[in-house]
PDB file of C-alpha atoms in Angstrom:
ATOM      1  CA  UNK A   1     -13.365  14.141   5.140  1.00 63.00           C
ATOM      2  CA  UNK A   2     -10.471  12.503   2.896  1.00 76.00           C
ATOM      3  CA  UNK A   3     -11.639  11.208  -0.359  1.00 92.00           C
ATOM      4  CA  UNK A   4     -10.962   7.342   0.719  1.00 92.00           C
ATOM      5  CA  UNK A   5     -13.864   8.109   3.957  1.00 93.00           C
ATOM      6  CA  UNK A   6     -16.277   9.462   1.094  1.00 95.00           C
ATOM      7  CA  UNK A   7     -15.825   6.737  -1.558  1.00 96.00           C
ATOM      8  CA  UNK A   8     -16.571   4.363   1.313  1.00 97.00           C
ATOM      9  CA  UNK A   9     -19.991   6.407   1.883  1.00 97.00           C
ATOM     10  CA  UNK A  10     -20.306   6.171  -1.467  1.00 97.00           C
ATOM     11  CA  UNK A  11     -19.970   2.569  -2.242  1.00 98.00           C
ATOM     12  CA  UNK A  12     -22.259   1.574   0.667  1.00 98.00           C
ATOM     13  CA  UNK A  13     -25.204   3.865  -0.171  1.00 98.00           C
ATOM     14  CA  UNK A  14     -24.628   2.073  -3.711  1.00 98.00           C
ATOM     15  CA  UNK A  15     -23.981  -1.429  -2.075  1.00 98.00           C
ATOM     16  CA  UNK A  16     -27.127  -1.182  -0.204  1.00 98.00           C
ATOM     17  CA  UNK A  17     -29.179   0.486  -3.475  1.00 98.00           C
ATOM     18  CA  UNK A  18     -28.271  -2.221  -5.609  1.00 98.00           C
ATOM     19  CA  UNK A  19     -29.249  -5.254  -2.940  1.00 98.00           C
ATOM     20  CA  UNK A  20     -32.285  -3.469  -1.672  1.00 98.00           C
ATOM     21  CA  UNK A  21     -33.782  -3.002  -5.762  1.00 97.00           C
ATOM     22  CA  UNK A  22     -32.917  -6.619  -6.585  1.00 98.00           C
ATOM     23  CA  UNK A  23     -34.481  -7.767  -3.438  1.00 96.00           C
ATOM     24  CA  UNK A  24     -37.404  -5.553  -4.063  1.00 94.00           C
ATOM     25  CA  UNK A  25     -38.067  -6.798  -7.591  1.00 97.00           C
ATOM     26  CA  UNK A  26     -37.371 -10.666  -6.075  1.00 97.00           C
ATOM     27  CA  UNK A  27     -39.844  -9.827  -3.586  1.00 95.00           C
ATOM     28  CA  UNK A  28     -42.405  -8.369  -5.600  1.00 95.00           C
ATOM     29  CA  UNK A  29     -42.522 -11.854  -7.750  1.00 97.00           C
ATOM     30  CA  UNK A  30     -42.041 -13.723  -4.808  1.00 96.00           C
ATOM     31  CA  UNK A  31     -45.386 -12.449  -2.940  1.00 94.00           C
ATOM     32  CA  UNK A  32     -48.039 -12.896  -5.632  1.00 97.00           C
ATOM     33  CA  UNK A  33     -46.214 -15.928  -7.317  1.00 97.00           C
ATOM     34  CA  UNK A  34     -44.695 -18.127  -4.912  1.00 97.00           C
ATOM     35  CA  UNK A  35     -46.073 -17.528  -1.460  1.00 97.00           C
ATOM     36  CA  UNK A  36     -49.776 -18.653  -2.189  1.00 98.00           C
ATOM     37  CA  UNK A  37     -48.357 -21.824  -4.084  1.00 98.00           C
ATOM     38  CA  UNK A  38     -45.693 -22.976  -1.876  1.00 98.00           C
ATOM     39  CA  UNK A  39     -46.130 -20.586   1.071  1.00 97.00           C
ATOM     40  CA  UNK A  40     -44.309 -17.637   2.837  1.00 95.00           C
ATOM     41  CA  UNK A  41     -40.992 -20.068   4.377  1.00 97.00           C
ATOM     42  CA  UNK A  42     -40.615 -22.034   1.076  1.00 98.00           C
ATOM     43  CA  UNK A  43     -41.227 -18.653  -0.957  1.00 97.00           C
ATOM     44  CA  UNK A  44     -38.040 -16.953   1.045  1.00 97.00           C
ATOM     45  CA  UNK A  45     -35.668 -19.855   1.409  1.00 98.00           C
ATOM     46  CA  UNK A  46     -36.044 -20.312  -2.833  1.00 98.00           C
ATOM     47  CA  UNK A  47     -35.333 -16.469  -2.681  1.00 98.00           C
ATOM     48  CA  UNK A  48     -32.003 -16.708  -0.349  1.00 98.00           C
ATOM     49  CA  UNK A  49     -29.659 -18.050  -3.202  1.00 98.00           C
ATOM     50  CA  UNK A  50     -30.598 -15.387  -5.691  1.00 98.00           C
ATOM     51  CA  UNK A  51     -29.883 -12.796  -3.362  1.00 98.00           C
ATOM     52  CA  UNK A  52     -26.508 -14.146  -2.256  1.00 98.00           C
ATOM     53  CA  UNK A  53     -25.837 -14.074  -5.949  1.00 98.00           C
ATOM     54  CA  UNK A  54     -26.989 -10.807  -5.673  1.00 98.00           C
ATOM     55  CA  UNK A  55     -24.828  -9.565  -2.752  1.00 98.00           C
ATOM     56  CA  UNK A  56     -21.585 -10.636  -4.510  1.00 97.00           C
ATOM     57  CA  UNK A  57     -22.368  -9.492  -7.543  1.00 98.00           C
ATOM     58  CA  UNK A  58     -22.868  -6.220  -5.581  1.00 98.00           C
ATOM     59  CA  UNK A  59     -19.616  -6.274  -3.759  1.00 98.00           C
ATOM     60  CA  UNK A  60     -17.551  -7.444  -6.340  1.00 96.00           C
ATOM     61  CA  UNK A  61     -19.411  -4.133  -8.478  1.00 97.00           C
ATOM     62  CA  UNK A  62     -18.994  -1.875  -6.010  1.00 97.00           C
ATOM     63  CA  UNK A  63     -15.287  -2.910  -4.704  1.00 96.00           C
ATOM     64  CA  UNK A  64     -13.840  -2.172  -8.069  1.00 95.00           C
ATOM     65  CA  UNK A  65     -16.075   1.067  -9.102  1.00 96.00           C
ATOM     66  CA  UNK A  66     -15.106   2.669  -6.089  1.00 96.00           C
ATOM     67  CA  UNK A  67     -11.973   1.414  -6.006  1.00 94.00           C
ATOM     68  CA  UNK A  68     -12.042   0.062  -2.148  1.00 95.00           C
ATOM     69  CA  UNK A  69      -8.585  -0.798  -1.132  1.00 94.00           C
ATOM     70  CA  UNK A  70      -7.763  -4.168   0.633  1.00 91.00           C
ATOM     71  CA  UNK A  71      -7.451  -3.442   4.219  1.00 93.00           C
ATOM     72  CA  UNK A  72     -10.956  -4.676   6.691  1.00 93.00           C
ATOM     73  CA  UNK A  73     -11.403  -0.939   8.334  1.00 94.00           C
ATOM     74  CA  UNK A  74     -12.689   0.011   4.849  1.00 94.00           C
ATOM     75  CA  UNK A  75     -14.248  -2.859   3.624  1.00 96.00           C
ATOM     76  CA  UNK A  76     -16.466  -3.369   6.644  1.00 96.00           C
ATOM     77  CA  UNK A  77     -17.455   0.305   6.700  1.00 97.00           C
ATOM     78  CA  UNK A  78     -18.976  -0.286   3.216  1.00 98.00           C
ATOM     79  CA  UNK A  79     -20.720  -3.485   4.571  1.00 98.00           C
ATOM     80  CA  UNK A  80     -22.225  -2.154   7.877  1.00 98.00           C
ATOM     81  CA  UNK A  81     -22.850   1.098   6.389  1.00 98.00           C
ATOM     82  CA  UNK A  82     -25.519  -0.682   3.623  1.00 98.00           C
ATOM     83  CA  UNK A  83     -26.466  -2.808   6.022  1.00 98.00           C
ATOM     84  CA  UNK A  84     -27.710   0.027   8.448  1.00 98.00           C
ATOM     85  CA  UNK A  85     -29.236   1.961   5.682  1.00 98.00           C
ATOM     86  CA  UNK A  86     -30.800  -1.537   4.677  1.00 97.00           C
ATOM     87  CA  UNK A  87     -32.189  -1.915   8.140  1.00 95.00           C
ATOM     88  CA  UNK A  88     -33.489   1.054   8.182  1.00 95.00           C
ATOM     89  CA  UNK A  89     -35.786   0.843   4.520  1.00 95.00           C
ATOM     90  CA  UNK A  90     -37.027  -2.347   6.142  1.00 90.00           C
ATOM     91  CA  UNK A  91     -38.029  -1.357   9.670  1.00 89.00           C
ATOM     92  CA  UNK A  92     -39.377   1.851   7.669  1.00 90.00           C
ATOM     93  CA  UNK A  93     -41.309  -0.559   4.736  1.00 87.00           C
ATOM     94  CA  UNK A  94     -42.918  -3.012   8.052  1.00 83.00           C
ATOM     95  CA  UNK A  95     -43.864  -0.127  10.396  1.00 81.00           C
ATOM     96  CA  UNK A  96     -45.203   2.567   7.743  1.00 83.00           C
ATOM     97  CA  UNK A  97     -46.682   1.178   4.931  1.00 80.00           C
ATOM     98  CA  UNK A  98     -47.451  -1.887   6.775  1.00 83.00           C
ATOM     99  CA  UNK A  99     -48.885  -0.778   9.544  1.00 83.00           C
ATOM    100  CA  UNK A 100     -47.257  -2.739  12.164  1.00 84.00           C
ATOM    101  CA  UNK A 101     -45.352  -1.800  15.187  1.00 85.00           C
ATOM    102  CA  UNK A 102     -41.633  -3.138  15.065  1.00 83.00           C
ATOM    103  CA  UNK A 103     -42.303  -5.857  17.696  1.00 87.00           C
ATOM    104  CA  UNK A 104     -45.213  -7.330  15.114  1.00 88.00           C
ATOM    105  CA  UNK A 105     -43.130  -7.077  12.210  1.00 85.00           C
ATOM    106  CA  UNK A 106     -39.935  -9.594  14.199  1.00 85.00           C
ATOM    107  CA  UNK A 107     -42.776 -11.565  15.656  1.00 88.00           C
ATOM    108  CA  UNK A 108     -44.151 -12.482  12.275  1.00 88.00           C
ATOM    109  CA  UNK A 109     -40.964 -13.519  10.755  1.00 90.00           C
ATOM    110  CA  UNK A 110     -40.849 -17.230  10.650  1.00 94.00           C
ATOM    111  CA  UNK A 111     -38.471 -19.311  12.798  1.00 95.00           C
ATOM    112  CA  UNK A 112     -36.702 -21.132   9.728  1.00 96.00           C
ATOM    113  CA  UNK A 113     -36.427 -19.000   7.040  1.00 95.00           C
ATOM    114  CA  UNK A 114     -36.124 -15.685   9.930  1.00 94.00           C
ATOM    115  CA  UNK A 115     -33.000 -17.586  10.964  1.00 95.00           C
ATOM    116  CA  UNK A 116     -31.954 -18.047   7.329  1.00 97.00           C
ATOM    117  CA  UNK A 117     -32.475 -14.147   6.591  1.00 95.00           C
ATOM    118  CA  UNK A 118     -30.132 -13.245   9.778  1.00 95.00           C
ATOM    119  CA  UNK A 119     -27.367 -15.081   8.398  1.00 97.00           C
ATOM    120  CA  UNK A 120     -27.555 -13.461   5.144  1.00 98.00           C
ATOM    121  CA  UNK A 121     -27.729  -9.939   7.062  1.00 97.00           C
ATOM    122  CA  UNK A 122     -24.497 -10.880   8.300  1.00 98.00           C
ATOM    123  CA  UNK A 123     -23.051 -11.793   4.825  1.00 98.00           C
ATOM    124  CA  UNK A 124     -24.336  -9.010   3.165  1.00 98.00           C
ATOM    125  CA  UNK A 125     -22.942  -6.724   6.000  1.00 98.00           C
ATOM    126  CA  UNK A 126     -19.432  -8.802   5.703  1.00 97.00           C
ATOM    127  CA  UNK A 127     -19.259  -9.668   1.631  1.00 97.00           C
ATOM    128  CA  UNK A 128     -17.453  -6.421   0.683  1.00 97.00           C
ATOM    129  CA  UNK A 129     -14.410  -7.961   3.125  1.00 95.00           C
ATOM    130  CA  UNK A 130     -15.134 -11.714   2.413  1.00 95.00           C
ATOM    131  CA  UNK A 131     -14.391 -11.027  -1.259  1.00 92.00           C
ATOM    132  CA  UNK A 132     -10.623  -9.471  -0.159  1.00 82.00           C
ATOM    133  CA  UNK A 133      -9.855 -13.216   1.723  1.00 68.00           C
ATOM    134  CA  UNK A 134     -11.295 -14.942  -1.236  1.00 65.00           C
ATOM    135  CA  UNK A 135      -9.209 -12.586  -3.617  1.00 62.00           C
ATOM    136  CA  UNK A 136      -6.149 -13.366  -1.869  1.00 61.00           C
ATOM    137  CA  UNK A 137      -6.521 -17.069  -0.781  1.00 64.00           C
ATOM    138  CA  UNK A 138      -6.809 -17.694  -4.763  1.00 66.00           C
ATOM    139  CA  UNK A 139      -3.787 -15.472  -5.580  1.00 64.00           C
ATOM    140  CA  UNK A 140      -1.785 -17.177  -2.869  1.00 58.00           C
TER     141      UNK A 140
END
């Protein structure tokens, strides 16, 4: 394997490590905290902008430690690589220690903020690229 293929591994084992912690620790305050007061929709959508914050702060970290260059073949790689291995500690999280068969774990996702969490799947799976157009629409 070049060296550019393993940074890439790299970078999105740490990409999804550093999301996955700061959305445990959200979650963790979020169940006993906010879901009883406010409920389990309200709890997640107050969640969703601290873990956008979180996924570019992520990106941005990982992008420059593992010095990612520019071009989408790479970037995305990171993104969908985290975002498989991110998949996976969920579907692993809902079926094993929850006890619940995939199919019960999607069906109990509600509509609104289940919508709102497939969206930021596909940020978190794309941020690692969005921050290269962002990069260069403010240079140019």
């Amino acid at each position: 394997m070049d060296t550019l293929a393993i940074r890439s591994i790299k970078a999105g084992m740490a990409y999804f490590a550093l999301v996955f912690g700061a959305g445990f620790v959200l979650g963790a305050l979020r169940v006993p905290f906010l879901v009883p007061r406010l409920g389990e929709r309200m709890a997640e959508l107050i969640e969703m902008p601290f873990m956008l914050v979180v996924m570019v702060m992520a990106a941005r970290f990982i992008v420059r430690r593992f010095g990612l260059p520019g071009i989408a073949p790479a970037r995305l790689g990171v993104g969908l690589l985290a975002l498989a291995l991110l998949l996976g500690a969920e579907v692993l999280l809902a079926v094993m220690l929850q006890d619940r068969t995939l199919g019960e774990y999607v069906a109990s996702r509600d509509p609104v903020s289940g919508a709102v969490y497939l969206a930021m799947l596909a940020l978190f799976a794309a941020m690692p690229l969005l921050l290269v157009r962002v990069a260069s629409a403010s240079r140019g």
